[in-house]
Coordinates of C-alpha atoms and ligand atoms in Angstrom, one line a residue:
M1 CA 34.2 -27.7 4.6
A2 CA 33.8 -30.6 2.2
G3 CA 35.0 -33.3 0.6
M4 CA 35.4 -35.7 -2.1
I5 CA 36.2 -39.5 -1.8
L6 CA 37.8 -41.1 -4.9
P7 CA 39.0 -44.6 -5.4
D8 CA 42.6 -44.6 -5.1
I9 CA 45.7 -42.5 -4.9
D10 CA 46.0 -41.7 -8.6
A11 CA 42.9 -40.0 -8.7
I12 CA 43.2 -37.9 -5.9
S13 CA 46.6 -36.4 -7.0
H14 CA 44.8 -36.2 -10.5
E15 CA 42.3 -34.0 -8.8
A16 CA 44.4 -32.1 -6.7
A17 CA 46.6 -31.2 -10.0
R18 CA 43.6 -30.0 -12.0
I19 CA 42.7 -27.7 -8.6
F20 CA 46.0 -26.2 -8.7
I21 CA 46.3 -25.7 -12.2
N22 CA 43.0 -24.1 -11.7
F23 CA 43.4 -22.0 -8.8
S24 CA 46.9 -20.8 -10.2
K25 CA 45.4 -19.3 -13.6
E26 CA 42.6 -17.9 -11.2
C27 CA 44.8 -16.1 -8.5
I28 CA 47.6 -15.0 -11.4
A29 CA 44.8 -13.5 -13.4
T30 CA 43.2 -11.3 -10.6
R31 CA 46.6 -10.5 -8.4
G32 CA 49.2 -11.7 -10.7
R33 CA 51.2 -14.2 -8.8
F34 CA 50.1 -17.9 -6.7
I35 CA 51.6 -18.6 -4.0
A36 CA 51.1 -22.1 -2.4
A37 CA 52.3 -23.7 0.7
L38 CA 53.9 -27.5 0.0
S39 CA 53.4 -30.5 2.6
G40 CA 56.4 -33.1 2.9
G41 CA 54.9 -36.6 3.7
S42 CA 54.3 -39.5 1.0
T43 CA 51.0 -38.6 -0.1
P44 CA 51.7 -36.3 -2.2
Q45 CA 54.5 -37.3 -4.6
K46 CA 52.5 -38.1 -6.7
L47 CA 50.8 -35.0 -7.0
Y48 CA 54.2 -33.6 -7.7
A49 CA 55.0 -36.1 -9.7
L50 CA 51.8 -35.2 -12.1
L51 CA 52.6 -31.4 -11.8
S52 CA 55.7 -31.5 -13.8
S53 CA 54.9 -34.3 -16.1
D54 CA 54.1 -33.8 -20.0
R55 CA 50.0 -33.9 -19.3
Y56 CA 50.3 -30.8 -16.8
R57 CA 53.9 -28.8 -16.9
G58 CA 52.9 -26.2 -19.2
N59 CA 49.6 -25.6 -18.3
A60 CA 51.2 -23.6 -15.1
E61 CA 53.0 -20.4 -15.0
W62 CA 55.7 -21.3 -13.2
S63 CA 57.4 -17.8 -13.0
K64 CA 54.0 -16.4 -11.2
I65 CA 53.9 -19.4 -8.8
H66 CA 55.8 -19.2 -5.6
F67 CA 56.6 -22.1 -3.6
F68 CA 56.7 -22.0 0.6
W69 CA 56.6 -25.1 2.8
V70 CA 54.1 -26.2 5.7
D71 CA 56.3 -27.6 8.2
E72 CA 60.3 -29.0 7.4
R73 CA 62.1 -31.8 9.5
C74 CA 65.5 -30.7 11.1
V75 CA 68.0 -31.9 8.5
P76 CA 69.8 -31.0 5.7
K77 CA 68.1 -30.1 2.8
E78 CA 69.8 -33.2 0.8
S79 CA 68.4 -35.7 3.4
E80 CA 65.9 -38.4 2.2
Y81 CA 64.2 -36.5 5.0
S82 CA 63.7 -33.6 3.8
N83 CA 60.5 -32.3 2.7
F84 CA 62.2 -29.3 0.3
R85 CA 63.8 -32.5 -1.2
L86 CA 60.6 -34.6 -1.7
S87 CA 59.3 -31.4 -3.6
F88 CA 62.7 -30.7 -5.4
D89 CA 62.8 -34.2 -6.5
H90 CA 59.4 -34.7 -8.0
L91 CA 58.6 -31.1 -8.8
I92 CA 61.1 -28.5 -8.6
S93 CA 64.1 -30.3 -10.1
R94 CA 61.6 -30.4 -13.9
I95 CA 60.4 -27.0 -14.0
S96 CA 61.6 -24.3 -15.1
I97 CA 61.3 -21.9 -12.0
P98 CA 63.3 -19.1 -10.8
D99 CA 65.7 -19.2 -7.6
A100 CA 64.3 -16.6 -5.9
N101 CA 60.2 -18.0 -6.0
I102 CA 60.9 -20.6 -3.9
H103 CA 60.6 -20.0 -0.4
R104 CA 62.2 -23.2 1.6
I105 CA 62.2 -23.9 5.2
K106 CA 66.4 -24.1 6.6
G107 CA 66.0 -27.3 8.2
E108 CA 69.6 -27.4 8.9
F109 CA 69.7 -24.0 10.9
G110 CA 67.7 -26.4 13.6
P111 CA 64.5 -25.4 15.1
E112 CA 64.4 -22.4 16.6
K113 CA 67.1 -20.3 14.6
G114 CA 65.3 -21.9 11.2
A115 CA 61.8 -21.0 12.9
Q116 CA 62.8 -17.9 12.9
D117 CA 64.2 -17.3 9.6
Y118 CA 61.7 -18.6 8.0
E119 CA 59.0 -16.1 10.0
D120 CA 61.7 -13.2 8.6
E121 CA 61.2 -14.5 5.1
L122 CA 57.3 -14.9 5.5
K123 CA 57.4 -11.1 6.7
D124 CA 59.3 -9.5 3.9
F125 CA 57.3 -11.6 1.5
F126 CA 53.7 -10.8 2.9
G127 CA 54.6 -7.6 4.7
V128 CA 52.8 -6.9 7.9
G129 CA 49.9 -9.1 9.5
L130 CA 49.1 -12.7 8.9
P131 CA 50.0 -14.5 5.5
I132 CA 47.7 -15.3 3.2
F133 CA 48.6 -18.1 0.8
D134 CA 46.4 -19.1 -2.1
L135 CA 46.9 -22.8 -2.0
I136 CA 48.3 -25.2 0.9
L137 CA 48.6 -28.8 0.4
L138 CA 48.4 -30.8 4.1
G139 CA 48.4 -34.1 5.0
M140 CA 47.7 -36.6 7.6
G141 CA 49.1 -38.6 10.1
E142 CA 47.4 -41.6 11.7
D143 CA 47.4 -39.8 14.6
G144 CA 45.6 -36.8 13.2
H145 CA 48.7 -34.1 13.0
T146 CA 48.9 -32.0 10.3
A147 CA 52.0 -30.3 8.7
S148 CA 54.3 -30.6 12.6
L149 CA 51.3 -30.0 14.4
F150 CA 50.6 -32.8 16.8
P151 CA 47.9 -33.4 19.2
G152 CA 47.7 -32.1 22.1
S153 CA 50.7 -30.3 21.3
K154 CA 50.3 -26.9 23.2
S155 CA 51.7 -25.1 20.4
L156 CA 48.3 -25.6 18.8
D157 CA 47.3 -22.3 20.9
E158 CA 50.1 -19.8 19.5
K159 CA 48.7 -16.9 18.3
E160 CA 52.1 -14.4 18.0
R161 CA 54.4 -16.6 16.0
L162 CA 54.0 -17.3 12.0
V163 CA 56.2 -20.1 12.2
I164 CA 57.4 -22.1 16.1
P165 CA 59.7 -24.9 16.9
V166 CA 59.0 -28.2 17.2
Y167 CA 61.2 -30.5 19.7
A168 CA 60.8 -34.3 19.0
E169 CA 63.2 -36.9 20.1
K170 CA 62.7 -38.5 16.8
M171 CA 63.5 -35.3 15.0
N172 CA 63.0 -31.8 15.3
R173 CA 61.1 -29.8 12.8
I174 CA 59.4 -26.2 12.1
T175 CA 56.1 -25.6 11.4
L176 CA 53.6 -22.7 10.4
T177 CA 50.9 -22.7 13.1
L178 CA 47.4 -23.4 13.0
S179 CA 46.1 -19.6 12.5
V180 CA 48.6 -19.6 9.0
L181 CA 47.4 -22.4 8.3
N182 CA 43.0 -21.1 8.7
N183 CA 44.2 -17.6 7.0
A184 CA 44.6 -19.2 3.6
R185 CA 42.2 -19.0 0.8
H186 CA 42.1 -22.3 -0.3
I187 CA 43.8 -25.6 1.9
L188 CA 43.6 -29.4 -0.1
L189 CA 43.7 -31.8 2.9
L190 CA 44.9 -34.7 1.1
V191 CA 44.5 -38.6 3.0
S192 CA 45.0 -42.3 1.7
G193 CA 45.0 -45.8 3.0
Q194 CA 43.5 -47.8 5.2
S195 CA 45.7 -46.9 8.2
K196 CA 43.9 -43.4 8.3
M197 CA 40.4 -44.7 8.6
R198 CA 39.8 -44.2 12.2
V199 CA 41.1 -40.7 13.0
L200 CA 39.1 -39.6 9.6
N201 CA 36.1 -41.0 11.1
D202 CA 36.6 -38.9 14.3
I203 CA 37.2 -35.9 12.4
L204 CA 34.2 -36.3 9.5
V205 CA 31.4 -37.6 11.8
D206 CA 31.9 -36.6 15.8
N207 CA 32.3 -33.0 16.2
E208 CA 33.7 -32.8 19.4
R209 CA 36.0 -35.9 18.7
R210 CA 37.6 -34.0 15.6
K211 CA 39.0 -31.0 17.7
N212 CA 41.1 -33.7 19.9
Y213 CA 43.1 -33.9 16.3
P214 CA 45.3 -30.9 14.8
A215 CA 43.7 -32.0 11.2
G216 CA 39.9 -32.0 12.7
L217 CA 41.1 -28.2 13.7
V218 CA 41.8 -27.2 9.3
Q219 CA 39.0 -24.8 8.8
P220 CA 39.9 -21.9 7.3
V221 CA 38.8 -18.6 8.6
H222 CA 37.9 -16.8 5.0
G223 CA 38.7 -19.8 2.7
D224 CA 37.5 -22.6 2.1
L225 CA 39.0 -26.4 2.8
L226 CA 38.0 -29.8 0.9
W227 CA 39.7 -32.9 1.8
L228 CA 40.6 -35.3 -1.0
I229 CA 40.3 -38.9 0.5
D230 CA 40.6 -42.2 -1.5
E231 CA 38.1 -45.6 -0.7
A232 CA 40.5 -47.1 1.9
A233 CA 40.6 -43.9 4.0
A234 CA 37.0 -43.3 3.9
G235 CA 36.2 -47.1 5.3
K236 CA 32.3 -47.1 5.0
F237 CA 31.8 -43.7 4.4
K238 CA 30.6 -43.6 0.9
R239 CA 29.6 -39.9 0.9
M240 CA 31.1 -36.8 2.9
K241 CA 28.9 -34.2 4.7
S242 CA 29.6 -30.4 3.0
Ligands
6PG301 C1 55.7 -34.1 7.2 C2 54.4 -33.2 6.7 C3 53.3 -34.0 7.9 C4 52.5 -35.4 6.9 C5 52.2 -36.4 7.5 C6 51.1 -37.4 6.7 O1 56.4 -33.4 7.6 O2 55.7 -35.6 7.3 O3 54.1 -32.3 6.2 O4 52.1 -33.9 8.1 O5 51.6 -34.3 5.9 O6 52.8 -37.0 8.2 O7 52.2 -38.1 6.2 P1 51.9 -39.2 4.5 O8 51.4 -38.7 3.6 O9 53.4 -39.8 4.8 O10 51.0 -40.1 5.0

């Protein structure tokens, strides 16, 4: 695991955009396509806007880039709570990318059917075995959740399914499993804001407490993980362990 502490969310977003563009070129050069899984939440919004901006848009070969999502809320795709909508409004609607390259989770199908539909989509695309995403973008909640994998949830042990339904009082969700996340080539975990400081502290300095948080269990088996953290979230840490 490696990490970078950057001044603020702008700096995080620029660094993530630079990495996205570089990985996409590398993957397209070696395997002919770049497969990314996007996250919801507020943190990646600037990154999505940057990728579709004049500064970065022309540097990506969008026709060879495929977008998947790490999780989705069980709402229609037009909903303000839809992770797809966030990426659509700030990125996908502003670039020229074939519809066939967009592999969204159908939250409107509900948790079980939506999870099965997305699992079928992954199997069609990747074939047998665990999918290998070139890049997975993740965020972390104040409780240490990532994607829709919440602390203490039994779903953290899921080994058979690739996608699982998550039932919650507020909003049901659909998420990739930890095994799929940890099979990626590269993972970027973006963390911004003081409200994340306490949990981040537990994850980065205490190897035992780290395991209490799904974000702390993100540890790619063959790939690499980079935490991009802003100063507010880092708090007293000036340097990260690597
Ligand atoms: C979601 C996300 C989720 C998110 C974290 C952080 O569907 O909400 O995929 O895991 O990344 O909750 O959210 P913020 O970026 O809003 O802090």
